[in-house]
């Protein structure tokens, strides 16, 4: 690019554009699996819609024990431990720290990707403008991933994409219009408030909208059966995050962002004015502590990959051979009119059941026509109807981890994304499970050295420990080994065996019952409106805090402050006996183990 400003050149295996949860996790997954990565993010912090700039809370698959594990869960565990009062910018710092501590990643913040250099169907490099340094940042790589949500690399590379809603006949779907259009789900800004012990007045700006009565937020009858039953404007620790302040869906999806933000500001200040000053809501002691100036986007541009995930795929449970991730949020299709959908003639928002969990295939995560382009997040190859479920951040995080891991495997094998198939899919699935991810229907292959050991538990317990499923299978069926605090699991061999690594899956308290009395904070450790009743979060009581590892009775490792569910301890030791003594938990009386392996 011809410019008086300097160009800084980077070269890597894998370049990720967009540092929302999908991109951040993709970068980390690839780097941890050996790829040299550059992550380009146009904001000052990582996290996208979950960041302190937007503050949307992470949701994922519904239902007990369906919580997403892997890197997302590691982030959340770090946040609960370091940020129990859930300060939004500390969440940013958790993501920042995880990326910065990985030596395989170069992080380019405040850098907006706006050009790509291609050779035929192959991307050679991308260029970003870094606004803090007034420099161009050019990144040459073997593989690229677009996690920008807006799919910036589509217009820049000629990758096939789609905007808006498919017509029902196209994929035989029932969600969405009969005839295709370019309408999308809208964007929102959020606000956050805090309860004090004294009255706090609020004077709205003169340009704020005025909403005199609760009826101004009334929802027409059809919505009552299909979506939220009312536009809930109850704040409070357990209140509503006002997600319904939504505009901009009528299109064009990206170009209208600034003007939509202006309108959203009028709506948001108007709603806070209503809550404080109109009708009697009882929020006199509440103050507005933050309002977002950056709209969070739900939908803009989706890529077309080798497979387009549809409403019917989801409804059928997503039983794909190349399943690499799962969703489980209902198909939650917002009316493009958003907040303005108040009249009888408006198109309805809809909340349609989806199985939880359902599978998502690898083939929806790379471009159908650009050879070295991956994607993950809200821009995957899915119809509008399918996106209405896959878009939640727990699911986007799993997609990011699957795609980043796939990129690392492609790099190791020197193959294109589309060549990762057959047995290589099994390697991808097993790598993901080893890294803590749950894939419905796929079991972990237990390492030979674990299978070869005598373990000091009953045959029945041994079968459970080595069954390759690392989470509860339902309330009734026991799928973990439970032992007393202070007891040890002892692995014995007839002759010395070299063990490279000890891998343990503790119980992360999948339903987060021990983390917070507040139901919202159990969903994910992020803050909503803070009432005086807010209680700081606690590390899951079920995680083992203190444990020791002995090889032939010699102490070789000890931890006195573990707060992660997945523990992987490098050993590199030969011995006949390995003993793991579980000394204390973060509160539970017993120790629960979903896996304990010697590798
Ligand atoms: C108001 C609202 C409510 C929602 N409610 C929920 C909810 O309750 N729970 C939930 O889980 N999900 C919710 N969602 C959906 C969810 O937030 C998104 O689907 C999700 O954030 C998508 O993740 P992502 O990583 O793909 O994209 P994003 O979070 O959008 O991140 C993409 C990142 O890429 C950056 N970027 C864009 N262009 C460029 C470029 N050219 N160069 C470099 N960087 C770039 C962006 O700044 C952004 O940080 C909601 C969304 C909105 C807007």
Coordinates of C-alpha atoms and ligand atoms in Angstrom, one line a residue:
X1 CA 0.0 0.0 0.0
X2 CA 1.5 3.3 -1.0
X3 CA 1.7 5.6 2.0
X4 CA 4.0 7.9 3.9
X5 CA 3.5 5.8 6.9
X6 CA 5.8 2.9 7.7
X7 CA 4.8 -0.7 7.0
X8 CA 5.8 -3.3 9.6
X9 CA 6.0 -6.8 8.2
X10 CA 5.1 -10.0 10.1
X11 CA 5.3 -13.6 8.9
X12 CA 3.5 -16.5 10.6
X13 CA 1.8 -19.8 10.0
X14 CA -1.7 -18.6 10.9
X15 CA -3.2 -15.1 10.9
X16 CA -6.5 -14.5 12.7
X17 CA -8.4 -11.3 11.9
X18 CA -10.8 -10.3 14.7
X19 CA -10.3 -10.9 18.4
X20 CA -13.8 -11.6 19.7
X21 CA -14.1 -14.8 21.7
X22 CA -14.0 -16.9 18.5
X23 CA -10.8 -15.3 17.2
X24 CA -9.1 -15.1 20.6
X25 CA -9.7 -18.7 21.3
X26 CA -8.8 -19.8 17.7
X27 CA -5.5 -18.0 18.0
X28 CA -4.7 -19.6 21.4
X29 CA -5.8 -23.1 20.2
X30 CA -3.5 -22.9 17.1
X31 CA -0.6 -21.5 19.1
X32 CA -0.8 -24.1 21.8
X33 CA -0.8 -26.7 19.1
X34 CA 2.4 -25.4 17.6
X35 CA 1.5 -22.8 15.0
X36 CA 3.1 -19.3 14.9
X37 CA 0.1 -16.9 15.1
X38 CA -0.6 -13.2 14.5
X39 CA -3.9 -12.0 16.0
X40 CA -5.3 -8.7 14.5
X41 CA -7.9 -7.0 16.6
X42 CA -9.3 -3.5 15.8
X43 CA -10.3 -2.6 19.3
X44 CA -8.0 -1.9 22.3
X45 CA -9.1 -5.1 24.0
X46 CA -10.1 -8.6 23.1
X47 CA -13.4 -10.3 23.6
X48 CA -15.7 -8.6 21.0
X49 CA -19.3 -8.6 22.3
X50 CA -18.2 -10.0 25.7
X51 CA -15.6 -7.3 26.2
X52 CA -16.0 -4.3 28.6
X53 CA -16.8 -2.2 25.5
X54 CA -20.0 -4.1 24.9
X55 CA -20.6 -6.3 27.9
X56 CA -22.8 -8.9 26.5
X57 CA -22.7 -12.0 28.7
X58 CA -21.7 -15.4 27.4
X59 CA -24.4 -18.0 26.9
X60 CA -24.2 -21.4 25.3
X61 CA -25.9 -24.7 25.2
X62 CA -28.9 -25.0 27.5
X63 CA -29.5 -27.7 30.0
X64 CA -27.7 -29.3 32.9
X65 CA -24.1 -30.4 32.3
X66 CA -24.0 -28.9 28.8
X67 CA -21.6 -26.1 29.8
X68 CA -18.8 -25.5 27.2
X69 CA -15.4 -26.6 28.4
X70 CA -11.9 -26.2 26.8
X71 CA -10.4 -22.7 26.5
X72 CA -13.6 -20.8 27.3
X73 CA -13.9 -22.6 30.6
X74 CA -10.3 -21.9 31.4
X75 CA -11.0 -18.2 30.8
X76 CA -14.0 -18.3 33.0
X77 CA -12.2 -20.1 35.8
X78 CA -9.4 -17.5 35.6
X79 CA -12.1 -14.8 35.8
X80 CA -13.8 -16.3 38.8
X81 CA -10.5 -16.7 40.6
X82 CA -9.0 -13.3 39.8
X83 CA -12.1 -11.2 39.4
X84 CA -14.8 -12.4 41.9
X85 CA -16.6 -9.0 41.8
X86 CA -16.7 -9.3 38.0
X87 CA -15.2 -6.0 37.0
X88 CA -15.7 -5.9 33.2
X89 CA -12.2 -4.6 32.4
X90 CA -10.6 -7.4 34.5
X91 CA -12.4 -9.8 32.2
X92 CA -10.6 -8.1 29.3
X93 CA -7.3 -8.5 31.2
X94 CA -7.9 -12.2 31.5
X95 CA -8.1 -12.6 27.7
X96 CA -5.2 -10.2 27.2
X97 CA -3.1 -12.1 29.7
X98 CA -3.8 -15.5 28.1
X99 CA -2.8 -14.3 24.7
X100 CA 0.2 -12.3 25.9
X101 CA 1.7 -15.2 27.9
X102 CA 1.8 -17.4 24.7
X103 CA 5.1 -16.9 23.0
X104 CA 3.7 -18.2 19.7
X105 CA 1.3 -15.3 19.4
X106 CA 1.9 -11.7 18.2
X107 CA -1.0 -9.6 19.2
X108 CA -1.8 -6.5 17.1
X109 CA -4.4 -4.5 19.0
X110 CA -6.0 -1.3 17.6
X111 CA -5.3 -2.7 14.2
X112 CA -8.0 -2.8 11.6
X113 CA -7.6 -5.2 8.7
X114 CA -8.6 -3.5 5.5
X115 CA -6.7 -5.0 2.6
X116 CA -5.7 -8.5 1.4
X117 CA -3.2 -9.6 -1.2
X118 CA -4.2 -12.8 -3.0
X119 CA -2.7 -15.1 -5.7
X120 CA -5.7 -16.7 -7.4
X121 CA -7.6 -18.5 -4.7
X122 CA -4.9 -18.2 -2.1
X123 CA -4.5 -15.3 0.4
X124 CA -0.8 -14.4 0.7
X125 CA -1.0 -11.5 3.2
X126 CA -3.4 -9.1 4.8
X127 CA -2.7 -5.5 5.8
X128 CA -4.1 -3.6 8.8
X129 CA -3.9 0.0 9.9
X130 CA -2.8 0.4 13.5
X131 CA -4.2 3.6 14.7
X132 CA -2.1 4.0 17.9
X133 CA 1.2 3.7 16.0
X134 CA 0.3 5.2 12.6
X135 CA 1.7 2.2 10.9
X136 CA 0.6 -0.4 8.4
X137 CA 0.9 -3.9 9.7
X138 CA 1.4 -6.5 6.9
X139 CA 1.0 -10.1 7.9
X140 CA 2.1 -12.9 5.5
X141 CA 0.8 -16.3 6.5
X142 CA 0.1 -19.8 5.2
X143 CA -3.5 -19.8 6.6
X144 CA -5.9 -17.1 7.5
X145 CA -9.0 -17.0 9.7
X146 CA -11.7 -14.4 9.6
X147 CA -13.3 -14.0 13.0
X148 CA -14.3 -10.4 12.5
X149 CA -18.0 -11.2 12.7
X150 CA -18.4 -8.8 9.7
X151 CA -16.4 -11.1 7.4
X152 CA -14.1 -8.4 6.3
X153 CA -12.0 -10.8 4.2
X154 CA -15.0 -11.7 2.0
X155 CA -15.0 -8.6 -0.1
X156 CA -11.2 -8.4 0.1
X157 CA -10.6 -11.9 -1.3
X158 CA -13.6 -12.8 -3.3
X159 CA -14.7 -15.5 -0.8
X160 CA -18.3 -16.5 -1.3
X161 CA -20.6 -15.0 1.3
X162 CA -24.3 -14.4 2.1
X163 CA -26.1 -11.5 3.7
X164 CA -29.6 -11.7 5.2
X165 CA -32.3 -14.3 5.4
X166 CA -32.7 -17.2 3.0
X167 CA -36.1 -17.8 1.5
X168 CA -37.9 -20.8 3.2
X169 CA -37.7 -22.9 0.0
X170 CA -34.0 -22.6 -0.4
X171 CA -33.1 -25.0 2.4
X172 CA -36.5 -26.2 3.2
X173 CA -36.6 -24.1 6.4
X174 CA -39.6 -22.7 8.3
X175 CA -37.8 -19.9 10.2
X176 CA -37.4 -16.7 8.2
X177 CA -39.3 -15.2 5.2
X178 CA -40.8 -17.0 2.3
X179 CA -38.6 -14.9 -0.1
X180 CA -35.0 -14.2 0.6
X181 CA -34.1 -10.6 1.7
X182 CA -31.1 -8.8 3.1
X183 CA -32.5 -8.1 6.5
X184 CA -30.6 -9.2 9.6
X185 CA -30.9 -9.3 13.4
X186 CA -30.2 -5.8 14.7
X187 CA -27.5 -4.4 17.0
X188 CA -27.7 -3.1 20.5
X189 CA -25.9 -1.1 23.0
X190 CA -26.1 -2.0 26.7
X191 CA -26.1 -0.1 29.9
X192 CA -25.1 -1.0 33.4
X193 CA -26.3 0.3 36.7
X194 CA -25.4 0.0 40.3
X195 CA -27.5 0.2 43.5
X196 CA -26.3 2.6 46.2
X197 CA -27.6 3.3 49.7
X198 CA -28.9 6.8 48.8
X199 CA -31.2 8.3 46.2
X200 CA -29.3 9.2 43.0
X201 CA -31.1 11.6 40.6
X202 CA -30.8 11.2 36.8
X203 CA -31.1 14.1 34.3
X204 CA -31.4 12.8 30.8
X205 CA -29.7 14.5 27.9
X206 CA -32.2 16.6 25.9
X207 CA -31.8 14.4 22.9
X208 CA -32.9 11.2 24.7
X209 CA -36.2 9.6 23.6
X210 CA -39.1 10.0 26.1
X211 CA -41.0 6.9 27.2
X212 CA -43.7 8.0 29.6
X213 CA -45.4 4.7 30.2
X214 CA -44.6 1.0 30.6
X215 CA -46.9 0.5 27.6
X216 CA -44.3 2.1 25.5
X217 CA -42.4 -1.2 25.9
X218 CA -45.4 -3.4 25.5
X219 CA -45.1 -6.4 23.2
X220 CA -47.8 -7.4 20.9
X221 CA -49.6 -10.7 21.6
X222 CA -47.8 -12.8 19.0
X223 CA -44.5 -12.2 20.7
X224 CA -45.9 -13.4 24.0
X225 CA -46.0 -17.0 22.7
X226 CA -42.8 -16.9 20.8
X227 CA -40.2 -14.8 22.5
X228 CA -39.8 -12.9 25.7
X229 CA -43.2 -12.3 27.1
X230 CA -42.5 -8.6 27.8
X231 CA -39.8 -6.0 27.4
X232 CA -38.5 -6.4 30.8
X233 CA -36.8 -3.3 32.2
X234 CA -36.2 -4.6 35.7
X235 CA -32.6 -3.9 36.6
X236 CA -30.9 -5.5 39.6
X237 CA -28.4 -8.3 40.2
X238 CA -30.8 -10.8 38.9
X239 CA -32.5 -8.4 36.4
X240 CA -32.5 -8.0 32.7
X241 CA -29.6 -6.8 30.5
X242 CA -31.9 -4.8 28.3
X243 CA -30.8 -6.8 25.2
X244 CA -34.0 -5.7 23.5
X245 CA -32.7 -2.2 22.8
X246 CA -32.1 -3.4 19.3
X247 CA -32.1 -1.5 15.9
X248 CA -30.4 -1.6 12.6
X249 CA -31.7 -5.0 11.3
X250 CA -33.4 -3.6 8.2
X251 CA -30.0 -3.2 6.6
X252 CA -27.6 -2.6 5.1
X253 CA -26.0 -4.7 7.8
X254 CA -22.6 -2.9 8.2
X255 CA -22.8 0.5 6.6
X256 CA -25.6 1.7 9.0
X257 CA -23.6 1.0 12.2
X258 CA -22.8 4.6 13.1
X259 CA -26.2 6.0 12.4
X260 CA -27.8 3.1 14.3
X261 CA -25.6 3.8 17.3
X262 CA -26.9 7.4 17.4
X263 CA -30.5 6.1 17.5
X264 CA -29.6 3.5 20.1
X265 CA -28.2 6.1 22.3
X266 CA -31.5 8.0 22.3
X267 CA -33.3 4.8 23.1
X268 CA -30.9 3.8 25.9
X269 CA -30.9 7.1 27.7
X270 CA -34.7 7.3 27.2
X271 CA -35.1 3.9 28.9
X272 CA -32.9 4.8 31.8
X273 CA -34.9 8.1 32.1
X274 CA -38.1 6.0 32.2
X275 CA -36.7 3.6 34.8
X276 CA -35.6 6.5 37.0
X277 CA -38.1 9.2 36.5
X278 CA -41.3 7.8 35.0
X279 CA -43.9 5.3 36.4
X280 CA -42.9 3.9 39.8
X281 CA -40.1 1.4 39.4
X282 CA -38.5 1.7 42.8
X283 CA -35.0 2.3 41.4
X284 CA -34.4 5.7 43.2
X285 CA -31.1 4.5 44.7
X286 CA -29.7 3.2 41.4
X287 CA -27.1 5.0 39.3
X288 CA -26.1 4.6 35.7
X289 CA -22.5 3.6 35.9
X290 CA -21.8 2.8 32.3
X291 CA -23.3 3.0 28.8
X292 CA -21.8 1.4 25.7
X293 CA -20.9 3.6 22.8
X294 CA -20.0 0.7 20.5
X295 CA -23.0 -1.3 19.2
X296 CA -22.8 -5.0 19.6
X297 CA -23.6 -6.7 16.3
X298 CA -25.7 -9.9 16.1
X299 CA -25.5 -10.6 12.4
X300 CA -23.8 -9.1 9.4
X301 CA -22.1 -11.3 6.7
X302 CA -21.8 -15.1 6.7
X303 CA -19.4 -17.1 4.7
X304 CA -20.3 -20.0 2.4
X305 CA -18.2 -23.0 3.2
X306 CA -18.2 -26.6 2.1
X307 CA -21.3 -27.2 4.2
X308 CA -24.0 -24.7 5.0
X309 CA -25.5 -25.5 8.4
X310 CA -29.3 -25.2 8.4
X311 CA -32.3 -25.2 10.7
X312 CA -33.0 -28.8 9.7
X313 CA -29.4 -29.9 10.6
X314 CA -29.9 -28.4 14.0
X315 CA -33.3 -29.9 14.5
X316 CA -31.9 -33.3 13.6
X317 CA -29.2 -33.0 16.2
X318 CA -26.3 -32.4 13.9
X319 CA -25.0 -35.9 13.7
X320 CA -22.1 -35.2 11.4
X321 CA -19.1 -37.5 10.9
X322 CA -16.9 -34.3 11.1
X323 CA -18.6 -32.9 14.2
X324 CA -16.1 -30.7 16.0
X325 CA -18.3 -28.4 18.1
X326 CA -21.8 -28.2 19.5
X327 CA -24.5 -25.7 20.1
X328 CA -27.6 -25.9 22.2
X329 CA -29.1 -22.4 22.3
X330 CA -32.6 -22.3 20.8
X331 CA -33.0 -20.8 17.4
X332 CA -33.6 -17.3 18.6
X333 CA -34.5 -15.3 15.5
X334 CA -35.1 -11.6 16.3
X335 CA -37.3 -9.5 14.1
X336 CA -35.1 -7.2 11.9
X337 CA -37.2 -4.3 13.3
X338 CA -36.0 -5.1 16.8
X339 CA -37.2 -2.5 19.3
X340 CA -39.6 -1.0 16.7
X341 CA -41.5 -4.2 16.3
X342 CA -44.6 -3.1 18.1
X343 CA -47.4 -3.2 15.6
X344 CA -49.8 -6.0 14.6
X345 CA -48.2 -6.1 11.2
X346 CA -44.7 -6.6 12.2
X347 CA -42.7 -9.7 11.6
X348 CA -42.5 -11.7 14.7
X349 CA -39.3 -12.6 16.6
X350 CA -39.3 -16.3 17.3
X351 CA -37.8 -18.6 19.9
X352 CA -37.7 -22.1 18.3
X353 CA -36.6 -25.3 20.2
X354 CA -33.2 -26.7 19.3
X355 CA -31.8 -30.0 20.7
X356 CA -29.1 -29.4 23.3
X357 CA -26.5 -30.3 22.5
X358 CA -26.5 -30.5 18.7
X359 CA -23.4 -31.1 16.5
X360 CA -21.7 -28.6 14.2
X361 CA -19.4 -29.9 11.4
X362 CA -15.9 -28.9 10.5
X363 CA -17.0 -28.3 6.9
X364 CA -18.8 -25.1 8.0
X365 CA -15.6 -23.6 9.2
X366 CA -13.6 -23.0 6.0
X367 CA -14.3 -21.3 2.7
X368 CA -15.7 -23.2 -0.2
X369 CA -13.7 -21.2 -2.8
X370 CA -10.7 -19.6 -1.1
X371 CA -8.2 -22.3 -0.4
X372 CA -6.5 -21.2 2.8
X373 CA -9.4 -19.3 4.6
X374 CA -11.0 -20.5 7.8
X375 CA -13.6 -18.7 9.8
X376 CA -15.3 -19.0 13.2
X377 CA -17.9 -17.1 15.2
X378 CA -21.0 -15.5 14.0
X379 CA -19.9 -15.6 10.4
X380 CA -19.7 -19.4 9.9
X381 CA -21.3 -21.1 7.0
X382 CA -24.8 -21.3 8.3
X383 CA -28.2 -20.1 7.2
X384 CA -29.8 -17.1 9.0
X385 CA -32.0 -19.6 10.8
X386 CA -29.1 -21.8 12.0
X387 CA -27.1 -18.7 13.0
X388 CA -29.9 -17.6 15.2
X389 CA -28.7 -20.5 17.5
X390 CA -25.0 -20.8 16.8
X391 CA -24.3 -17.1 17.4
X392 CA -24.2 -17.3 21.2
X393 CA -20.6 -16.9 22.5
X394 CA -20.3 -20.3 24.2
X395 CA -20.9 -21.9 20.8
X396 CA -18.7 -19.3 19.0
X397 CA -15.9 -20.2 21.5
X398 CA -16.1 -23.9 20.7
X399 CA -16.1 -23.0 17.0
X400 CA -13.0 -20.9 17.5
X401 CA -11.2 -23.7 19.4
X402 CA -12.1 -26.3 16.7
X403 CA -11.1 -24.1 13.8
X404 CA -7.8 -22.9 15.5
X405 CA -6.9 -26.5 16.3
X406 CA -7.7 -27.5 12.7
X407 CA -5.4 -24.8 11.4
X408 CA -2.6 -26.1 13.5
X409 CA -3.1 -29.6 12.2
X410 CA -3.2 -28.4 8.6
X411 CA 0.0 -26.5 9.3
X412 CA 1.7 -29.6 10.8
X413 CA 0.6 -31.8 7.8
X414 CA 1.1 -29.0 5.2
X415 CA -2.4 -29.5 3.8
X416 CA -5.3 -27.2 2.9
X417 CA -8.3 -26.9 5.1
X418 CA -10.4 -29.0 2.7
X419 CA -7.8 -31.8 2.8
X420 CA -8.4 -32.3 6.6
X421 CA -10.9 -35.1 6.4
X422 CA -11.2 -38.9 7.1
X423 CA -8.7 -40.0 9.7
X424 CA -7.4 -36.5 10.2
X425 CA -10.9 -35.5 11.5
X426 CA -10.4 -38.2 14.2
X427 CA -7.1 -36.5 15.0
X428 CA -8.8 -33.1 15.2
X429 CA -11.6 -34.5 17.4
X430 CA -9.1 -36.3 19.7
X431 CA -6.9 -33.2 20.0
X432 CA -9.9 -31.1 21.0
X433 CA -11.0 -33.6 23.6
X434 CA -7.4 -33.8 25.0
X435 CA -7.5 -30.0 25.3
X436 CA -10.6 -30.3 27.4
X437 CA -13.4 -29.9 24.8
X438 CA -16.5 -32.0 24.9
X439 CA -17.8 -33.3 21.6
X440 CA -21.2 -35.0 21.8
X441 CA -21.0 -38.7 20.8
X442 CA -17.2 -38.8 20.6
X443 CA -15.2 -40.5 23.3
X444 CA -11.6 -39.8 24.3
X445 CA -9.2 -42.5 23.3
X446 CA -7.6 -43.5 26.6
X447 CA -3.8 -43.5 26.4
X448 CA -2.1 -46.9 26.4
X449 CA 0.0 -46.2 29.4
X450 CA -3.1 -45.5 31.4
X451 CA -4.8 -48.6 30.3
X452 CA -1.7 -50.7 31.1
X453 CA -1.6 -49.6 34.8
X454 CA -3.1 -51.3 37.8
X455 CA -5.2 -48.6 39.6
X456 CA -6.2 -48.9 43.2
X457 CA -9.9 -48.6 42.6
X458 CA -12.7 -51.1 42.0
X459 CA -13.2 -52.6 38.5
X460 CA -16.5 -50.6 38.3
X461 CA -14.7 -47.3 39.2
X462 CA -11.9 -48.1 36.8
X463 CA -14.4 -48.5 33.9
X464 CA -15.9 -45.2 34.7
X465 CA -12.6 -43.4 35.0
X466 CA -11.4 -44.8 31.6
X467 CA -14.7 -44.5 29.7
X468 CA -13.6 -41.5 27.7
X469 CA -16.6 -39.3 28.7
X470 CA -15.5 -36.4 30.9
X471 CA -18.7 -35.0 32.2
X472 CA -21.9 -36.2 33.9
X473 CA -24.3 -38.1 31.6
X474 CA -27.4 -37.1 33.5
X475 CA -28.6 -36.8 37.0
X476 CA -29.2 -40.5 37.5
X477 CA -26.1 -42.1 36.0
X478 CA -22.8 -41.7 37.9
X479 CA -19.9 -40.9 35.5
X480 CA -17.2 -39.9 37.9
X481 CA -15.0 -41.5 40.5
X482 CA -15.5 -40.0 43.9
X483 CA -12.8 -40.4 46.6
X484 CA -12.1 -39.0 50.0
X485 CA -10.0 -35.9 50.5
X486 CA -6.5 -37.0 51.5
X487 CA -6.8 -40.3 49.5
X488 CA -4.6 -41.1 46.6
X489 CA -5.1 -42.7 43.2
X490 CA -2.2 -45.1 42.6
X491 CA -1.0 -46.3 39.2
X492 CA 1.2 -49.4 39.3
X493 CA 3.3 -51.1 36.6
X494 CA 5.4 -54.3 36.7
X495 CA 8.5 -52.5 35.5
X496 CA 9.4 -48.8 35.2
X497 CA 7.4 -46.8 32.6
X498 CA 8.2 -43.4 31.3
X499 CA 5.3 -41.0 31.8
X500 CA 5.4 -37.7 29.9
X501 CA 2.3 -36.1 31.4
X502 CA -0.4 -36.5 34.0
X503 CA -3.8 -35.3 32.8
X504 CA -6.7 -34.8 35.2
X505 CA -10.3 -33.6 34.6
X506 CA -11.7 -32.4 37.9
X507 CA -15.3 -31.6 38.3
X508 CA -15.8 -27.9 37.2
X509 CA -19.2 -27.9 38.8
X510 CA -20.9 -27.8 35.4
X511 CA -24.0 -26.1 36.7
X512 CA -21.9 -23.6 38.8
X513 CA -24.1 -24.2 41.8
X514 CA -21.2 -23.5 44.2
X515 CA -20.0 -20.4 42.4
X516 CA -22.8 -18.0 43.1
X517 CA -26.3 -17.9 44.7
X518 CA -27.3 -15.7 41.7
X519 CA -28.8 -17.6 38.8
X520 CA -27.5 -15.1 36.2
X521 CA -23.9 -15.3 37.5
X522 CA -24.1 -19.1 37.3
X523 CA -24.7 -18.9 33.5
X524 CA -21.3 -17.2 33.1
X525 CA -19.1 -15.1 35.3
X526 CA -19.9 -11.7 34.0
X527 CA -21.6 -8.8 35.6
X528 CA -25.0 -7.4 35.1
X529 CA -26.6 -4.5 37.1
X530 CA -25.1 -4.7 40.6
X531 CA -27.5 -4.6 43.5
X532 CA -26.5 -4.4 47.1
X533 CA -27.3 -8.1 47.3
X534 CA -24.5 -9.0 44.9
X535 CA -22.2 -11.7 46.4
X536 CA -18.7 -12.1 45.0
X537 CA -18.1 -15.3 43.2
X538 CA -16.3 -18.4 44.5
X539 CA -14.1 -20.9 42.8
X540 CA -16.1 -24.0 42.1
X541 CA -16.1 -26.0 45.3
X542 CA -15.5 -29.2 43.4
X543 CA -12.1 -28.3 42.0
X544 CA -9.2 -29.8 43.8
X545 CA -7.0 -27.0 45.1
X546 CA -4.1 -28.9 46.7
X547 CA -2.6 -32.2 45.3
X548 CA 0.7 -33.9 45.2
X549 CA 2.2 -36.3 42.7
X550 CA 4.7 -39.0 43.7
X551 CA 6.8 -41.3 41.5
X552 CA 8.1 -44.3 43.4
X553 CA 7.3 -42.5 46.6
X554 CA 9.3 -39.4 45.7
X555 CA 7.4 -36.1 45.5
X556 CA 7.7 -34.9 41.9
X557 CA 5.0 -32.2 41.7
X558 CA 2.7 -30.4 44.1
X559 CA 0.0 -27.8 43.7
X560 CA -1.4 -25.7 46.5
X561 CA -3.6 -23.3 44.5
X562 CA -5.1 -25.1 41.5
X563 CA -8.3 -23.5 40.3
X564 CA -8.7 -25.1 36.9
X565 CA -10.8 -28.2 36.1
X566 CA -8.3 -29.5 33.5
X567 CA -4.8 -30.1 35.0
X568 CA -2.0 -31.2 32.7
X569 CA 1.3 -31.7 34.4
X570 CA 4.4 -32.4 32.4
X571 CA 6.4 -35.2 34.2
X572 CA 9.0 -36.9 31.9
X573 CA 9.7 -39.5 34.7
X574 CA 10.2 -43.3 34.7
X575 CA 8.8 -45.2 37.6
X576 CA 6.9 -48.3 38.6
X577 CA 4.4 -46.4 40.8
X578 CA 2.7 -43.0 40.3
X579 CA 0.6 -41.8 43.1
X580 CA -1.7 -38.7 43.0
X581 CA -2.7 -37.6 46.5
X582 CA -5.8 -35.2 46.5
X583 CA -5.4 -33.2 49.6
X584 CA -8.0 -30.4 49.5
X585 CA -10.8 -28.9 47.4
X586 CA -12.2 -25.4 47.2
X587 CA -15.1 -26.5 49.5
X588 CA -16.4 -30.0 48.6
X589 CA -16.0 -32.8 51.1
X590 CA -15.2 -35.3 48.4
X591 CA -13.0 -35.3 45.4
X592 CA -14.7 -35.9 42.0
X593 CA -12.7 -37.1 39.0
X594 CA -13.9 -37.4 35.4
X595 CA -10.5 -38.4 34.1
X596 CA -7.1 -39.2 35.5
X597 CA -4.5 -40.4 33.0
X598 CA -0.9 -41.1 32.6
X599 CA 0.4 -40.3 29.1
Ligands
LIG1 C1 -27.0 -7.1 21.9 C2 -26.6 -8.5 21.7 C3 -27.0 -9.4 22.6 C4 -26.6 -10.7 22.5 N1 -26.9 -11.6 23.5 C5 -26.1 -12.7 23.6 C6 -26.1 -13.4 24.9 O1 -26.9 -13.1 25.8 N2 -25.2 -14.4 25.0 C7 -24.3 -14.7 24.0 O2 -23.6 -15.6 24.2 N3 -24.4 -14.1 22.8 C8 -25.2 -13.1 22.6 N4 -25.1 -12.3 21.5 C9 -24.4 -12.9 20.3 C10 -22.9 -12.8 20.4 O3 -22.5 -11.7 21.2 C11 -22.2 -12.8 19.1 O4 -22.8 -13.6 18.2 C12 -20.7 -13.1 19.3 O5 -20.1 -12.1 20.0 C13 -20.0 -13.4 18.1 O6 -18.6 -13.7 18.4 P1 -17.5 -13.4 17.4 O7 -16.2 -13.6 18.1 O8 -17.8 -14.1 16.1 O9 -17.7 -11.8 17.0 P2 -17.6 -10.5 17.8 O10 -17.8 -10.7 19.3 O11 -18.4 -9.5 17.1 O12 -16.0 -10.2 17.7 C14 -15.4 -9.8 16.4 C15 -14.3 -8.9 16.7 O13 -13.6 -8.6 15.5 C16 -13.3 -7.3 15.4 N5 -13.1 -6.8 14.0 C17 -14.1 -6.5 13.2 N6 -13.6 -6.1 12.0 C18 -12.3 -6.2 12.1 C19 -11.2 -5.8 11.2 N7 -11.4 -5.4 10.0 N8 -9.9 -6.0 11.7 C20 -9.7 -6.4 13.0 N9 -10.7 -6.7 13.8 C21 -12.0 -6.6 13.4 C22 -14.4 -6.6 16.2 O14 -14.1 -5.3 16.7 C23 -14.7 -7.6 17.3 O15 -14.0 -7.3 18.4 C24 -25.7 -11.1 21.5 C25 -25.2 -10.1 20.6 C26 -25.7 -8.8 20.7 C27 -25.2 -7.8 19.7

